XYZ file of C-alpha atoms in Angstrom:
490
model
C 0.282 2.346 -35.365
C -0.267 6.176 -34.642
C -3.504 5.115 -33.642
C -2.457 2.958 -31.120
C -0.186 5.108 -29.665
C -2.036 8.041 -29.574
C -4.774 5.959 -27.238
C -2.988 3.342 -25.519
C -5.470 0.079 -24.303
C -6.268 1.006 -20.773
C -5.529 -2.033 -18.006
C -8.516 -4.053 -17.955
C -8.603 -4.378 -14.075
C -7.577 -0.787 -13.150
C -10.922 0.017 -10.967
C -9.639 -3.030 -8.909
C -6.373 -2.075 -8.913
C -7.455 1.394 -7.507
C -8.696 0.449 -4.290
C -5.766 -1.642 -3.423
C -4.134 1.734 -4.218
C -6.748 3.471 -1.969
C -6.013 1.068 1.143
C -2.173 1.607 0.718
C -2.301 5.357 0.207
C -4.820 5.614 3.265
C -2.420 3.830 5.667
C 0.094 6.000 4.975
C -2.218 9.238 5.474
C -3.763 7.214 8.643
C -0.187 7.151 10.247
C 0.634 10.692 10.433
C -2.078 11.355 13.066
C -3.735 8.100 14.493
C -0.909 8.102 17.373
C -1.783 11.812 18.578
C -4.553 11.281 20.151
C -2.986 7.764 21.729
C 0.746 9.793 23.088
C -0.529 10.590 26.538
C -1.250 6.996 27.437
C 1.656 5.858 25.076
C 3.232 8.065 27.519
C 2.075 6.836 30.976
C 2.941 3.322 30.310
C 6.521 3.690 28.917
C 7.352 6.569 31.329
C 9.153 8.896 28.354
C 8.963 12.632 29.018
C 7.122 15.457 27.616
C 10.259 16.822 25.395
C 10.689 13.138 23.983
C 7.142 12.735 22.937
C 7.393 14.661 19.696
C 9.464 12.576 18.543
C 6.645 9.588 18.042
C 5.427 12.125 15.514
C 8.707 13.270 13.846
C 10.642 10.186 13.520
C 7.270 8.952 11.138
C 6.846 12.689 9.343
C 10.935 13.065 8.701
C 11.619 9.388 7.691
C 8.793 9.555 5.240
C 9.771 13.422 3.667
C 13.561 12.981 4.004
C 13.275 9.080 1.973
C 10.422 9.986 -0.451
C 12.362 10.956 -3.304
C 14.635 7.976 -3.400
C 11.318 6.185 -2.682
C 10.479 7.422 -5.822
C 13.180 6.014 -7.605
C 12.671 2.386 -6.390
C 9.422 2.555 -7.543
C 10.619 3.479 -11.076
C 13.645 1.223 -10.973
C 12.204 -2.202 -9.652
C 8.704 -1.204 -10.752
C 5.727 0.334 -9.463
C 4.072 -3.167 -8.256
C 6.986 -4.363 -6.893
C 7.734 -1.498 -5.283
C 4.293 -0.928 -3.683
C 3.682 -5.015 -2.688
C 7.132 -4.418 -1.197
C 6.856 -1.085 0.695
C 3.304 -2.764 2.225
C 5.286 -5.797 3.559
C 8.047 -3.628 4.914
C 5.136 -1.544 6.535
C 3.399 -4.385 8.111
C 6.725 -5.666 9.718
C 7.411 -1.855 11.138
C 3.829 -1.737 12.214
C 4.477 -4.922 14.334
C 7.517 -3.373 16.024
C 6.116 -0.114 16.923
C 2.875 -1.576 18.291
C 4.392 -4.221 20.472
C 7.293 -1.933 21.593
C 8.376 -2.178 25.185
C 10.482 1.046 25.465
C 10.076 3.985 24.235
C 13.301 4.001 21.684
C 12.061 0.782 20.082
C 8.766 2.957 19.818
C 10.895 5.685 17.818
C 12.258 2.907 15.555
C 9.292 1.267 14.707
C 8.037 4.608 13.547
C 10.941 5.504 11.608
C 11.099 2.484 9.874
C 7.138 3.018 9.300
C 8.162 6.316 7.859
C 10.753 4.897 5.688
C 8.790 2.086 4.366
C 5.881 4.676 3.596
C 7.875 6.318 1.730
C 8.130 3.559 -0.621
C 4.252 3.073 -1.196
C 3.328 6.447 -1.720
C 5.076 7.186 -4.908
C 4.202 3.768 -5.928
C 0.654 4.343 -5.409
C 0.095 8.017 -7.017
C 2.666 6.926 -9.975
C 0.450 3.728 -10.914
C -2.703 5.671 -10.930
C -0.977 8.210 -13.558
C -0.072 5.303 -16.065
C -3.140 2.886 -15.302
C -6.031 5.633 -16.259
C -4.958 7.220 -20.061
C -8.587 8.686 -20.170
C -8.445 12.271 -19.228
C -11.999 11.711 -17.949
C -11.650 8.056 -15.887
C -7.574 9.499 -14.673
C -9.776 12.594 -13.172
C -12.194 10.408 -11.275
C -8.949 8.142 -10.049
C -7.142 10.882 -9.227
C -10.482 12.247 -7.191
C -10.652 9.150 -5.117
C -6.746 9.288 -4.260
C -7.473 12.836 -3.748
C -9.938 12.416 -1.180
C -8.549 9.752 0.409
C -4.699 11.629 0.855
C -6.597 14.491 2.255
C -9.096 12.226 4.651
C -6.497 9.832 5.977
C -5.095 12.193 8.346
C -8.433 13.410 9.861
C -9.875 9.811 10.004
C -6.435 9.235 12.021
C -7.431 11.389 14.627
C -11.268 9.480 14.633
C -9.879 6.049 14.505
C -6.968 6.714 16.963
C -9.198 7.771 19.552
C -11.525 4.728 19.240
C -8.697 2.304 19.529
C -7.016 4.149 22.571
C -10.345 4.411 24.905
C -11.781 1.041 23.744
C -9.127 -1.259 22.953
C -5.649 0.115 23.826
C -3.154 2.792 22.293
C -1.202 -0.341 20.659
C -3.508 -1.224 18.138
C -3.292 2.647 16.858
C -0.377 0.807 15.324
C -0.727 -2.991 15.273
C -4.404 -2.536 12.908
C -1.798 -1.220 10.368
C -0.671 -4.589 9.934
C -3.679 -6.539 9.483
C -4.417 -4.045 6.621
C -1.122 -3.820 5.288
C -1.070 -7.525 5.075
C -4.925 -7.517 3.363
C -3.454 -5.336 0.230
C -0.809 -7.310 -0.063
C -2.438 -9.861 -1.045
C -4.906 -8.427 -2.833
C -2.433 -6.711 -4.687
C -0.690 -9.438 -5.744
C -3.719 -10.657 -7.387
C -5.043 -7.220 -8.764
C -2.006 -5.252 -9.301
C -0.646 -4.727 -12.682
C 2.836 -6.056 -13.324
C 5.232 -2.918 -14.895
C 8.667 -2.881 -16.501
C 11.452 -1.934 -14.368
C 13.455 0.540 -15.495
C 17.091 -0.957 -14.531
C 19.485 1.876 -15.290
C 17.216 4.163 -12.816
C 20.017 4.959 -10.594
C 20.028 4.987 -6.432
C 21.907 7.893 -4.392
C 22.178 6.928 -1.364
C 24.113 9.644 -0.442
C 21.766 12.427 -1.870
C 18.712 10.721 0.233
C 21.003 11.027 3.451
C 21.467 14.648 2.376
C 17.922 15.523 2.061
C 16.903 13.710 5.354
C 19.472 15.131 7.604
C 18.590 18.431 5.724
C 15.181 18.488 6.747
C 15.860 16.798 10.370
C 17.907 19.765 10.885
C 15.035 22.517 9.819
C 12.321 20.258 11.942
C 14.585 19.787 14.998
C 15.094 23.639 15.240
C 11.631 24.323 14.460
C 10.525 22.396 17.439
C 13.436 23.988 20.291
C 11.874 27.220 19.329
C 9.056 26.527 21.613
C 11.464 26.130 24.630
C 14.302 27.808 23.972
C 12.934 31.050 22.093
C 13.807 31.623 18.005
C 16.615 33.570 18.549
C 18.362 31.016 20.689
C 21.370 29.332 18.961
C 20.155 25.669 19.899
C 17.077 26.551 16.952
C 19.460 28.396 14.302
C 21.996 26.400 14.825
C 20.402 23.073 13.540
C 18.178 25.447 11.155
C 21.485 26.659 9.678
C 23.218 23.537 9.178
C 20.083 21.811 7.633
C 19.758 24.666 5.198
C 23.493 23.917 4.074
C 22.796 20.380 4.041
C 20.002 21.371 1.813
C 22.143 23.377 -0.270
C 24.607 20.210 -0.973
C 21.440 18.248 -1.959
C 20.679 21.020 -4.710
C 24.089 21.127 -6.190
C 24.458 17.766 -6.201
C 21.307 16.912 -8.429
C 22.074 20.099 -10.712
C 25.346 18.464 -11.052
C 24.370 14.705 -11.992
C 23.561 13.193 -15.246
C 21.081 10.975 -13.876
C 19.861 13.154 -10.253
C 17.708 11.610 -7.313
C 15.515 14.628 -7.928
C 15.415 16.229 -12.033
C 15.368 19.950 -11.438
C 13.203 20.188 -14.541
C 10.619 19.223 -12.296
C 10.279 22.978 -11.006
C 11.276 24.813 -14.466
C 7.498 24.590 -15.161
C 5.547 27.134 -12.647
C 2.466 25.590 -12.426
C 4.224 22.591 -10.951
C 5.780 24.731 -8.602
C 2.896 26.541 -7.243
C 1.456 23.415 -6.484
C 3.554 21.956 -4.587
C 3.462 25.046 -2.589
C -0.699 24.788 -2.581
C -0.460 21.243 -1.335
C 1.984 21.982 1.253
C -0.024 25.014 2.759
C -3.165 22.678 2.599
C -1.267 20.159 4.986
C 0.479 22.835 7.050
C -3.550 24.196 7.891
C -5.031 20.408 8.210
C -2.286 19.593 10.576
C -2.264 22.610 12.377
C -5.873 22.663 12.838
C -5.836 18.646 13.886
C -2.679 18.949 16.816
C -4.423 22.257 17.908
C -7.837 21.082 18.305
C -6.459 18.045 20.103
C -5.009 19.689 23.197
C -7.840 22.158 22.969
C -10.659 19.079 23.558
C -8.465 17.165 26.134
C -6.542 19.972 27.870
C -9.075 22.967 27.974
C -12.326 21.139 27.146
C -11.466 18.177 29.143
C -13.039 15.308 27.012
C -12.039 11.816 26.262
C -9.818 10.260 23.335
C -13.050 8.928 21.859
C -15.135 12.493 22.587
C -12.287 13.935 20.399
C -12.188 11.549 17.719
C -16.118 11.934 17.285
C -15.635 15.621 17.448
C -13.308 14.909 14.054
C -15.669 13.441 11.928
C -17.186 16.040 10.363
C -13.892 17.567 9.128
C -13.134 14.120 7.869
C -16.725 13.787 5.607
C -16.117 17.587 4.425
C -12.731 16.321 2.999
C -14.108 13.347 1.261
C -17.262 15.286 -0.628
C -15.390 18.056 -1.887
C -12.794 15.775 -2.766
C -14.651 13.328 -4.863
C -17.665 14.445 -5.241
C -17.276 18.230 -5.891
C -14.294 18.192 -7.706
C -14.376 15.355 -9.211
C -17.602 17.578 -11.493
C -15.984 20.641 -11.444
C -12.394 19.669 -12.793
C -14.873 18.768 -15.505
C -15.605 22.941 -16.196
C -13.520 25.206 -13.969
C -9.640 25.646 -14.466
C -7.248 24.082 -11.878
C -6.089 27.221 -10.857
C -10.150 28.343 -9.486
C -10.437 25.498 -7.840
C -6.857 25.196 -5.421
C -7.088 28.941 -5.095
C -10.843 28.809 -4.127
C -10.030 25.606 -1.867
C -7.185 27.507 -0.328
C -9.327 30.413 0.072
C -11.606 28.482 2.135
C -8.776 26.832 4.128
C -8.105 30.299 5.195
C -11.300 31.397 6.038
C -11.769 28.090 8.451
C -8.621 28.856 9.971
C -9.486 32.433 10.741
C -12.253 31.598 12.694
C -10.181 29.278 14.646
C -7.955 32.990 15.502
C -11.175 33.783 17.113
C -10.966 31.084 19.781
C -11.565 31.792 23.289
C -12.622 30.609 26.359
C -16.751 31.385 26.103
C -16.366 29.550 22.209
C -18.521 26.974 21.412
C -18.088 23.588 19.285
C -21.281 24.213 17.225
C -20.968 27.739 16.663
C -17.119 28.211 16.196
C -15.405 25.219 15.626
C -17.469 23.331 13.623
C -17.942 25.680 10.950
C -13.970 26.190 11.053
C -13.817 22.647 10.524
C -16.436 22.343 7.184
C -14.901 25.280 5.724
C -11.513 23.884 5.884
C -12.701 20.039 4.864
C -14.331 21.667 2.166
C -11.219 23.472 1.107
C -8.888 20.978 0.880
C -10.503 18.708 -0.627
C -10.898 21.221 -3.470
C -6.970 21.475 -3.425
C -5.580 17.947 -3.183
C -7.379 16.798 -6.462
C -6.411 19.022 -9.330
C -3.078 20.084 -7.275
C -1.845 16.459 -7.888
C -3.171 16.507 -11.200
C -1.257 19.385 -12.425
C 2.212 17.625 -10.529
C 1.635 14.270 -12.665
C 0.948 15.430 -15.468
C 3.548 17.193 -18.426
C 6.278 14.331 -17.363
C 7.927 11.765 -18.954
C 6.926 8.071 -17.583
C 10.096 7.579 -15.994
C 9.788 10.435 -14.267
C 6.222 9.163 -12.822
C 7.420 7.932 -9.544
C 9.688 11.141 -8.724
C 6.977 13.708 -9.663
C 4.527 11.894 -7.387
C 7.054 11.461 -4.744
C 7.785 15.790 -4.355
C 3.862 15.685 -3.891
C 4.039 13.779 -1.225
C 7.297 15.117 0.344
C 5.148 19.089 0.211
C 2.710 16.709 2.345
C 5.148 15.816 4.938
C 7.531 18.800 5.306
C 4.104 20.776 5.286
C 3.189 18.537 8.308
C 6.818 18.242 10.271
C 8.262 21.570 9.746
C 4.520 22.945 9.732
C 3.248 21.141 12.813
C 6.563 22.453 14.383
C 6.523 25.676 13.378
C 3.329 25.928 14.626
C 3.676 24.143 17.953
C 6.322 26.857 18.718
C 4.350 29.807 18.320
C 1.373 28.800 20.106
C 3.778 27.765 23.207
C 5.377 31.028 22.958
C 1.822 32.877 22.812
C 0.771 30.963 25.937
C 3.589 31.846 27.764
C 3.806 35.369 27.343
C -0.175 35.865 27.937
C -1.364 38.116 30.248
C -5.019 38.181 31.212
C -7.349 35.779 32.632
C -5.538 34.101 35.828
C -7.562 30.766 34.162
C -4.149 28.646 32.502
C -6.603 27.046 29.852
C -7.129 31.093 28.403
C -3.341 31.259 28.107
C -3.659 28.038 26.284
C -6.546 29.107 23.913
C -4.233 32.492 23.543
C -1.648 30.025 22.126
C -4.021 28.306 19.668
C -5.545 31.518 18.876
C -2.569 33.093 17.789
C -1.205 29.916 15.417
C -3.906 29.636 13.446
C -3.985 33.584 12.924
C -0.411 33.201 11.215
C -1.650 29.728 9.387
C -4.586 31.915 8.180
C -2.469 34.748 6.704
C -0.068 32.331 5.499
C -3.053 30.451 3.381
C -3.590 34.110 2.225
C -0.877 34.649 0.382
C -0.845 31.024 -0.816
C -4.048 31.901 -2.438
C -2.570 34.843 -4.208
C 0.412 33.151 -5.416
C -1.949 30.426 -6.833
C -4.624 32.426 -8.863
C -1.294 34.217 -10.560
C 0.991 31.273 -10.902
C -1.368 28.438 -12.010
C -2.538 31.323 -14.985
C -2.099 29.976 -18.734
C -1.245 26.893 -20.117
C 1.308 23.752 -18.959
C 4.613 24.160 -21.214
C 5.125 21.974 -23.787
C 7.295 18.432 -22.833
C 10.950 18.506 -24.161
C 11.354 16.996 -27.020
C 11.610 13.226 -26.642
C 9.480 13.357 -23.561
C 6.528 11.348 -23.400
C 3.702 13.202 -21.323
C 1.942 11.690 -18.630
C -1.434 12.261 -20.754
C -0.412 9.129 -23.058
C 1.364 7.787 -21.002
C 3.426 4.351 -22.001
C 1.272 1.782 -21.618
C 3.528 -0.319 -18.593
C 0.797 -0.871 -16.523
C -1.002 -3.532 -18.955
C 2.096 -5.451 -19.440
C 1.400 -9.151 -18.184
């Protein structure tokens, strides 16, 4: 009996299982960045304005941060394959509706509800790879693959987005996602282990309103910063009232017997810092993909394919340090070498991006930015989302993975933001070259010098905070490293 327990039989078709995983988890990565490339003709043909176009991003980014962590409890109360076959259906549907949308508020709905159903799968996904692998050795190479492709998705977003928009048309940047979507639903059906729900897994509704109107507020100031300056009262204001909003959210889960998000989550440090590693990783992959974008179209002039292709690099540097380097070295080196070293590397792409100019070249300045930061993350995603999923009851599973994936998206809207403001602010108060596209490679310039100090002290924080051993679970806590067998119940 302690035998058994102690090494639980591993689900016979997990490998399968995996790459059903894979395809979901990518389509949710994909959808964060395969309509940038696609908003200026989006644009032209349903005649929305320059101010309303962030919002094609931000309804997606907010929707998917601000519902993640009830997304998290679905998956734990209905189960992880029911939550994930449903969250791909619901996707497919909001896929449909954004890509055939015929105004630009439908547009803005279909992504929302894309964002919402998103943040159904993701949980789902990372949360079944945690309790299919109970090998330390076969849960590092799953965890690898997810790893690689959470960290791709984005980048291959930008490549694919661009093909569709010059060669087909900016609607299928959206309407492939349901021909996919639809694909791993049915193979999931067949390959997808079926899990015990947990039924007393309450659902706050009102704590997920809190925490979505929380971070709509920090996002929606973040981005008025670039017009309106950040001392203006139309950026604190929002700023200020999503912090208190915020605030509520916090009491009310320190408060609750049975809270949306367990604060024990973030009484163990390493947990903490990385979150904070993975959300600096997305703030710089982000930053680096919306700046690079305007710099190949606006200043470099080239076409939504031209800039996809120029993407693809930064996409395969993702994927082999990923999967292939640290999948091996997870093996050897402690977690905390390899996100600070990734991080480290993050920051040193970035900084040559501060370098940017006019005379720069692709081959001798931006592509090496873009290895060194492929390379990077890829070394951070993979044992960052180790060290979240691990230490926690199975219960728990869905929630854990579901913060991961909310530092992913509030690194990306409130990052992306952020960002956005600063380099608009930098362009406008150049003063220099009478050439407008030097003000604008000022502005892009001058973000990724703050993204690059900001990975700096991430790095810092990491080699100190990921030091020593995980605590020991509470008593009564089952750890995520024997995991409960659920996912070979039949």
């Amino acid at each position: 009996m302690t035998d058994q327990q102690a090494t639980p039989t591993p689900f016979a078709g997990r490998w399968r299982a995996l790459g059903v995983i894979a395809v979901a988890q990518l389509l949710t990565a994909l959808d964060a960045t395969i309509v940038n490339i696609a908003l200026p003709t989006a644009q032209h043909d349903l005649g929305f304005g320059d101010g309303q176009r962030q919002w094609v991003i931000t309804a997606y980014t907010l929707t998917f941060a601000g519902l993640l962590l009830i997304g998290g409890r679905i998956a734990d109360r209905v189960g992880r394959r029911t939550a994930l076959l449903g969250g791909l259906g619901g996707f497919a549907v909001a896929s449909a509706v954004a890509g055939v949308a015929p105004t630009f508020g439908v547009l803005v709905a279909g992504r929302a509800m894309q964002g919402s159903f998103a943040a159904i799968i993701a949980p789902s996904a990372l949360s079944s790879i945690a309790v299919m692998f109970t090998d330390a050795r076969e849960r590092g190479r799953a965890f690898a693959t997810y790893g690689a492709v959470a960290s791709s998705g984005a980048i291959v977003g930008l490549v694919v987005g661009g093909a569709l928009t010059e060669l087909v048309s900016w609607r299928w940047c959206l309407l492939v996602n349901v021909l996919f979507a639809l694909g791993a639903l049915v193979a999931g059906w067949r390959l997808l282990p079926r899990t015990e729900p947990h039924a007393g897994v309450p659902l706050p509704i009102g704590s997920a309103a809190l925490a979505t109107a929380g971070l709509a507020g920090l996002v929606y100031g973040a981005a008025h910063a670039a017009d309106h300056g950040w001392t203006d009262t139309q950026v604190w204001t929002p700023v200020v009232v999503g912090l208190v909003l915020l605030g509520i959210f916090g009491l009310r889960q320190a408060r609750s017997a049975t809270p949306m998000l367990p604060l024990t989550l973030f009484r163990e440090r390493r947990r903490v810092v990385a979150y904070v590693a993975i959300a600096g990783g997305v703030v710089a992959s982000f930053g680096l993909s919306l700046m690079l974008t305007y710099y190949f179209q606006a200043v470099l002039g080239w076409s939504p394919l031209h800039t996809g292709v120029a993407f693809l690099p930064l996409s395969v540097a993702v994927s082999v340090s990923g999967y292939t380097v640290s999948g091996v070295l997870a093996r050897t080196l402690p977690a905390r070498w390899l996100v600070a070293s990734g991080v480290a590397l993050a920051a040193g792409g970035i900084g040559i991006l501060s370098t940017l100019d006019l005379g720069s070249g692709y081959l001798t300045t931006v592509l090496p930015a873009m290895v060194l930061l492929g390379l990077g993350m890829g070394g951070v995603f993979t044992p960052a989302i180790q060290i979240v999923t691990s230490n926690v009851a199975p219960r728990d599973a869905g929630v854990a993975a579901a913060v991961a994936n909310v530092a992913m998206q509030v690194g990306s809207s409130l990052g992306v933001a952020v960002l956005n403001s600063i380099a608009v602010s930098a362009t406008r108060d150049y003063v220099g070259s009478p050439d407008p596209r030097a003000a604008l490679v000022h502005g892009y310039a001058t973000s990724a010098g703050w993204v690059a100090a900001a990975l700096g002290v991430v790095v810092v924080l990491v080699a100190l905070g990921l030091a020593g051993r995980p605590s020991t679970p509470a008593s009564g806590s089952a750890r995520l490293d024997h995991p409960h067998q659920e996912g070979a119940t039949r």
